Short mmCIF file of C-alpha atoms and ligand atoms in Angstrom, two decimals:
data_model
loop_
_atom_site.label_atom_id
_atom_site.label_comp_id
_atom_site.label_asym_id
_atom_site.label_seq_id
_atom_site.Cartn_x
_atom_site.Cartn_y
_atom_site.Cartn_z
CA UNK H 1 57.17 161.29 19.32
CA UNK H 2 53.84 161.92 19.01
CA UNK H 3 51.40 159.74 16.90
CA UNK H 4 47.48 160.82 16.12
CA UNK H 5 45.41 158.05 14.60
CA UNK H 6 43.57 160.32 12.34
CA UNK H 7 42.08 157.80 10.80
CA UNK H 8 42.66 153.98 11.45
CA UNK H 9 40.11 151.95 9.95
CA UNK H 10 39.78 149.48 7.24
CA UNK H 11 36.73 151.34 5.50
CA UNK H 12 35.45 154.63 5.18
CA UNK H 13 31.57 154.72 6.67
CA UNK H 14 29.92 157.66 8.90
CA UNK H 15 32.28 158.14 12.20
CA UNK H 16 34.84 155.28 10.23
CA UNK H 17 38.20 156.87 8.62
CA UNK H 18 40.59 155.56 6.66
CA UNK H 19 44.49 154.74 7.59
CA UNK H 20 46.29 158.18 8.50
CA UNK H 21 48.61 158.69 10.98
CA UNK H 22 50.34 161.70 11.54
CA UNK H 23 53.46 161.79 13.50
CA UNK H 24 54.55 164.94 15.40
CA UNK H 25 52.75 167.29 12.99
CA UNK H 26 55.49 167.15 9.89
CA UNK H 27 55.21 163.46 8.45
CA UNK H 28 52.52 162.00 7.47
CA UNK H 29 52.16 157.77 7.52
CA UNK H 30 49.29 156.98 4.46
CA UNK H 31 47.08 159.96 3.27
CA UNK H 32 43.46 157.59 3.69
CA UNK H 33 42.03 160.49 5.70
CA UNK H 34 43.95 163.66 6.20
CA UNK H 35 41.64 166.05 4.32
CA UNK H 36 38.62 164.68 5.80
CA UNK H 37 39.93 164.71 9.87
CA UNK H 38 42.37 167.07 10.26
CA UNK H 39 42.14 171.35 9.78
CA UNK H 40 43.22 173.20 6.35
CA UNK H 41 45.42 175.19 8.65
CA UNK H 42 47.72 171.93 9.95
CA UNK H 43 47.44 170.21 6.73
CA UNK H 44 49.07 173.04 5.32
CA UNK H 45 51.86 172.16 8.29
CA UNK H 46 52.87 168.87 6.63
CA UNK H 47 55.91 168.52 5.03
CA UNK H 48 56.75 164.56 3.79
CA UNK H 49 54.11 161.74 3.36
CA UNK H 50 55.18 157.76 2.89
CA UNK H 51 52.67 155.63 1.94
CA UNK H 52 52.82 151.79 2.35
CA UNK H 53 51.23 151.56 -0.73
CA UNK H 54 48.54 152.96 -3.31
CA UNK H 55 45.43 151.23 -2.20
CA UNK H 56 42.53 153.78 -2.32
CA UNK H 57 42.01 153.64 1.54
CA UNK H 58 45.93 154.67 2.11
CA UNK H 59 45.99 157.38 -0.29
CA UNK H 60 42.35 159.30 -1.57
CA UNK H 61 42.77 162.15 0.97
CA UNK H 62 45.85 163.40 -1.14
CA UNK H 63 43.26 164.83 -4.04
CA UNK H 64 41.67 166.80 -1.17
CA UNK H 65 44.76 167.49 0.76
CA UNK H 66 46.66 169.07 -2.75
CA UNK H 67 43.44 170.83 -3.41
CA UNK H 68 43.05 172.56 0.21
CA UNK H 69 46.64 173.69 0.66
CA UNK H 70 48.33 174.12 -2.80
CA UNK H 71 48.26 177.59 -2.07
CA UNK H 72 48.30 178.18 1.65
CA UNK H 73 51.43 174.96 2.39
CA UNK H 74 54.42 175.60 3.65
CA UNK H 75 56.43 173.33 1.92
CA UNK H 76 56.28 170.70 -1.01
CA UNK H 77 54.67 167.76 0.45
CA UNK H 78 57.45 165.33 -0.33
CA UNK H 79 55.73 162.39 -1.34
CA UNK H 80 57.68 158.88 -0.44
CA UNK H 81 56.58 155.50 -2.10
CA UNK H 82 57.86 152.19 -3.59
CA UNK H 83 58.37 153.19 -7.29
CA UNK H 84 55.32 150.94 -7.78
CA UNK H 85 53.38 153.37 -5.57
CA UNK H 86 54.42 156.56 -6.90
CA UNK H 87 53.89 154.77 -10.53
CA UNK H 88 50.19 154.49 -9.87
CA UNK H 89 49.76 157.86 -8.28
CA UNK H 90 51.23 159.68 -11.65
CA UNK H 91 49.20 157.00 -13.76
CA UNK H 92 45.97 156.45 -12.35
CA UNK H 93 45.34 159.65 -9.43
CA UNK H 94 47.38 162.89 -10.49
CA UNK H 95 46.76 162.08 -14.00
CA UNK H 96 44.75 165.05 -14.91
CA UNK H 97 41.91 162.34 -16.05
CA UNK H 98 40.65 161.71 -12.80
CA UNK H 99 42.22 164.84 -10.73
CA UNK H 100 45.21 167.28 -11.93
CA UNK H 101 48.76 166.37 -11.84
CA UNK H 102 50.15 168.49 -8.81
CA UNK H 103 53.53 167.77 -9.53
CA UNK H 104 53.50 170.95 -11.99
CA UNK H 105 50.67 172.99 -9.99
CA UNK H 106 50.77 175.68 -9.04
CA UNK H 107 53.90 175.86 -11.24
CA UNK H 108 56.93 173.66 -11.72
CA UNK H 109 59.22 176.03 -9.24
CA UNK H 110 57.19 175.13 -6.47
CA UNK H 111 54.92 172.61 -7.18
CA UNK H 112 52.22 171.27 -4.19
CA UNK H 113 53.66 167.82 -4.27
CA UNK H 114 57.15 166.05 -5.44
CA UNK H 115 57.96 162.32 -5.87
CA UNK H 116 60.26 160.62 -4.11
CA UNK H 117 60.89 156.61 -4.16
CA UNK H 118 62.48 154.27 -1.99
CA UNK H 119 64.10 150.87 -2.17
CA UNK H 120 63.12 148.68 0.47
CA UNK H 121 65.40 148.18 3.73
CA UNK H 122 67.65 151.62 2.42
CA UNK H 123 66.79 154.36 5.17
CA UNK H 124 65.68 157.40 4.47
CA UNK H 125 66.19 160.61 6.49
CA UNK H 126 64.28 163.58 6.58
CA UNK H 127 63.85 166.12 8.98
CA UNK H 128 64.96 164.12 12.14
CA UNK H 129 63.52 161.17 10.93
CA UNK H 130 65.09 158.14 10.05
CA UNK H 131 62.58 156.00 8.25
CA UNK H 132 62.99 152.06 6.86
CA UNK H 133 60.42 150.85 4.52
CA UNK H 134 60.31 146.74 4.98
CA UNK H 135 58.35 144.66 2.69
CA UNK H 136 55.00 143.46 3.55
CA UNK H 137 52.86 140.33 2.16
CA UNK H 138 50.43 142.88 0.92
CA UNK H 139 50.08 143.66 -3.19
CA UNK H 140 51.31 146.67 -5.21
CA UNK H 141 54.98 146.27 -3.68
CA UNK H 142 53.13 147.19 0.32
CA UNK H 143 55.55 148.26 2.81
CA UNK H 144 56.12 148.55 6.24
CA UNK H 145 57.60 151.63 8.00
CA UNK H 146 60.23 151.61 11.24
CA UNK H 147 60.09 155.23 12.17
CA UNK H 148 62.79 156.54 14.27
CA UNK H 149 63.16 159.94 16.16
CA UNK H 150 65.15 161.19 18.87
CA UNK H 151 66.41 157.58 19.82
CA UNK H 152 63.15 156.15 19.60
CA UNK H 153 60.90 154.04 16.83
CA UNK H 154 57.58 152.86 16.28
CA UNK H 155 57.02 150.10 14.05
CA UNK H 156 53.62 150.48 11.02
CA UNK H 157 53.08 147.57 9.05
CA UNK H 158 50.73 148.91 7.21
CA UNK H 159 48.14 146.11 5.22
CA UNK H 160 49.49 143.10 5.41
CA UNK H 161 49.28 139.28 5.66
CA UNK H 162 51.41 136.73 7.44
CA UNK H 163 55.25 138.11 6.55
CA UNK H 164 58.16 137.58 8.56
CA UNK H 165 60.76 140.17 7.18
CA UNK H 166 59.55 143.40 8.92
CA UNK H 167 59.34 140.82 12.51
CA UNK H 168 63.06 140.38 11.97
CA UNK H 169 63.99 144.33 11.72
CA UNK H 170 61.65 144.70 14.99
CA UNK H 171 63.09 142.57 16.80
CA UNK H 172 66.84 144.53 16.10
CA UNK H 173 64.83 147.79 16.64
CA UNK H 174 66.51 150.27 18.82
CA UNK H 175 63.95 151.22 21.53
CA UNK H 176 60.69 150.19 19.84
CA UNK H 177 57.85 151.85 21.23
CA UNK H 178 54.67 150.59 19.55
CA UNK H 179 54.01 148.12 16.38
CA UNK H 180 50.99 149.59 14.95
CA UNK H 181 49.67 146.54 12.62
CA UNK H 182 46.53 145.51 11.35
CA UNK H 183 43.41 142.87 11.61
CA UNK H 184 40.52 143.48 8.72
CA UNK H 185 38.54 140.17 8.98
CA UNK H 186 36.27 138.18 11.16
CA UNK H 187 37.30 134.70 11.76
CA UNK H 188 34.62 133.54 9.60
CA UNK H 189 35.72 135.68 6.82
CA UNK H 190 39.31 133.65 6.48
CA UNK H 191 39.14 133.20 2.87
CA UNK H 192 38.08 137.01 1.95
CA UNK H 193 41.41 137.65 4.17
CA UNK H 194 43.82 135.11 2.43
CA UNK H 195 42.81 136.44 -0.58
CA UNK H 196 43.07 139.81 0.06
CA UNK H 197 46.01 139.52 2.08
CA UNK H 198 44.77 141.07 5.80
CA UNK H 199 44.61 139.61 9.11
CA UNK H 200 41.79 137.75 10.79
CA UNK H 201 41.98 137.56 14.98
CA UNK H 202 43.38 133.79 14.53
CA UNK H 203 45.82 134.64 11.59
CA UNK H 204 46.87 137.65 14.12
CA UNK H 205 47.81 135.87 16.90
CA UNK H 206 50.14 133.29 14.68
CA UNK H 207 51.67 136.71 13.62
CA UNK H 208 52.26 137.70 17.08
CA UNK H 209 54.39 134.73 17.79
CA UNK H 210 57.00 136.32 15.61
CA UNK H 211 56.62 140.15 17.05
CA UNK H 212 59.12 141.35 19.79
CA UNK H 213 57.50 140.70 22.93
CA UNK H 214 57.06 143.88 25.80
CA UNK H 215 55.97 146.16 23.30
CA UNK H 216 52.53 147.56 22.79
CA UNK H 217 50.77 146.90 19.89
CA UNK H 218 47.80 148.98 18.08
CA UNK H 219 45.58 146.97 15.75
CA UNK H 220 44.20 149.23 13.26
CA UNK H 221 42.26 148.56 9.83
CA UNK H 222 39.01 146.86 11.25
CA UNK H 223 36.52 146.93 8.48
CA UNK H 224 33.77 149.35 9.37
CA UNK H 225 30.94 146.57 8.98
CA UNK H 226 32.46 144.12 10.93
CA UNK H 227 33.90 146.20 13.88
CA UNK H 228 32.01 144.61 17.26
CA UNK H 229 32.54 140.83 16.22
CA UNK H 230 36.98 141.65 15.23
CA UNK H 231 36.83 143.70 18.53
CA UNK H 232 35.75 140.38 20.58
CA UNK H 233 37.44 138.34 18.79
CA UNK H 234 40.99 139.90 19.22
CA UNK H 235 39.26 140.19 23.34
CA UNK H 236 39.38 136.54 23.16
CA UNK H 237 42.92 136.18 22.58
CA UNK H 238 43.91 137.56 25.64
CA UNK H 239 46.91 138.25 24.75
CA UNK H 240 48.43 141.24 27.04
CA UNK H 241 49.51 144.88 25.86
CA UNK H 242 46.68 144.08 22.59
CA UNK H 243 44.93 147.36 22.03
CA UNK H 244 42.54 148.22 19.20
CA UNK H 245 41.94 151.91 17.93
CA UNK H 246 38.35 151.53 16.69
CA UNK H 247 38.08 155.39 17.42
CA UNK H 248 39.90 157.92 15.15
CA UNK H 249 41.48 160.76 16.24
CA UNK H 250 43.26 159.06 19.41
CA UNK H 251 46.61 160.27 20.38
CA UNK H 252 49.95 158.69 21.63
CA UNK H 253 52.75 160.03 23.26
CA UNK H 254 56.12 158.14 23.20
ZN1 ZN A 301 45.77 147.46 0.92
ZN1 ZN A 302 43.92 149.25 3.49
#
């Protein structure tokens, strides 16, 4: 399985791109940056997108992504959300007020994007993907993601808070490779995170005492102006197999 961290940061600033992480070409996990990183011809190469939820930094890059390739896709992007999620796409983004409701262009037989919810903890396969959204202590019904594929799964939390649910389906995982989670906030900044609902370094490492232990982990979502100080602070931990994409466009192999 291949993952590319086209964008894995908690802001969008010069060289900064938001959460987008595209798995073996086909699925796409949160659209915060797909227009802006990757070429027309591979977004056109995308067939389903789940998003953990309908903050602007998980999902602006679908505008520009319908735009670029409602002509030239393959396929329907098959869109997958909490109902909550796909509520606020139709209502507030596709809703021909602030950009045009895809679901009907370039025509109703084969429209550039389709809806498609999900309860949380029911799978859902597509493709050769079996994917299980897990709730997260993030708002607008958030989600996790276990993503499995040829006998293997990665683990994205996606933006969330101190939660103990999605800890309890990694630690049954079959063959985790990777939790891919976040940390937004300074120390200093612990209220701004509370209320929020993100991760500071300290807050992080009392969520690590409930993570499966042996398997990597990728913090994501640093917030642009506060990169250097989260990076040292996480450093600090020392806590072993901790890595932090602060670069976009980084790619794993598992
Ligand atoms: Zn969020
Ligand atoms: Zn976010």
């Amino acid at each position: 399985m291949k993952i590319e961290f086209l964008g894995a940061q908690g802001g969008v600033a010069s060289g900064f791109n938001a959460t987008s992480f595209l798995v073996n070409d086909d699925l796409l996990i949160d659209a915060g940056s797909v227009a802006s990183t990757l070429a027309v011809e591979r977004q056109a190469l995308i067939k389903y997108i789940f998003l953990t939820h309908s903050h602007l930094d998980h999902i602006k890059d679908l505008a520009f992504l319908c735009d670029n390739c409602f002509v030239t896709r393959e396929h329907t992007f098959e869109i997958f959300g909490h109902s909550t999620t796909i509520i606020n796409l139709k209502n507030h983004l596709f809703n021909d007020a602030i950009w045009p409701d895809f679901s009907v262009l370039p025509n109703l037989e084969n429209p550039a994007i389709r809806y498609n919810t999900f309860v949380p903890e029911d799978e859902v396969i597509v493709g050769k993907y079996k994917i299980t959204p897990i709730t997260v202590n993030h708002p607008g019904d958030a989600v996790g993601f276990l993503v499995e594929f040829e006998g293997k799964t990665i683990l994205f939390s996606g933006d969330t808070s101190q939660t103990s649910r999605i800890w309890e389906f990694a630690n049954q995982a079959k063959n985790l490779q990777a939790i891919v989670t976040e940390v937004s906030f300074p120390n200093s900044m612990i209220g701004v995170a509370k209320a929020s609902y993100h991760h500071t370094a300290e807050t992080f490492a009392e969520e690590y005492t409930k993570m499966p232990k042996g398997v990597p982990i990728y913090l994501t979502h640093l917030k642009p102006t506060y990169q250097d100080q989260i990076i040292s602070e996480i450093r600090k931990l020392g806590i072993d197999g901790v890595n932090i994409i602060h670069h976009d466009g980084k790619i794993l192999n598992f």
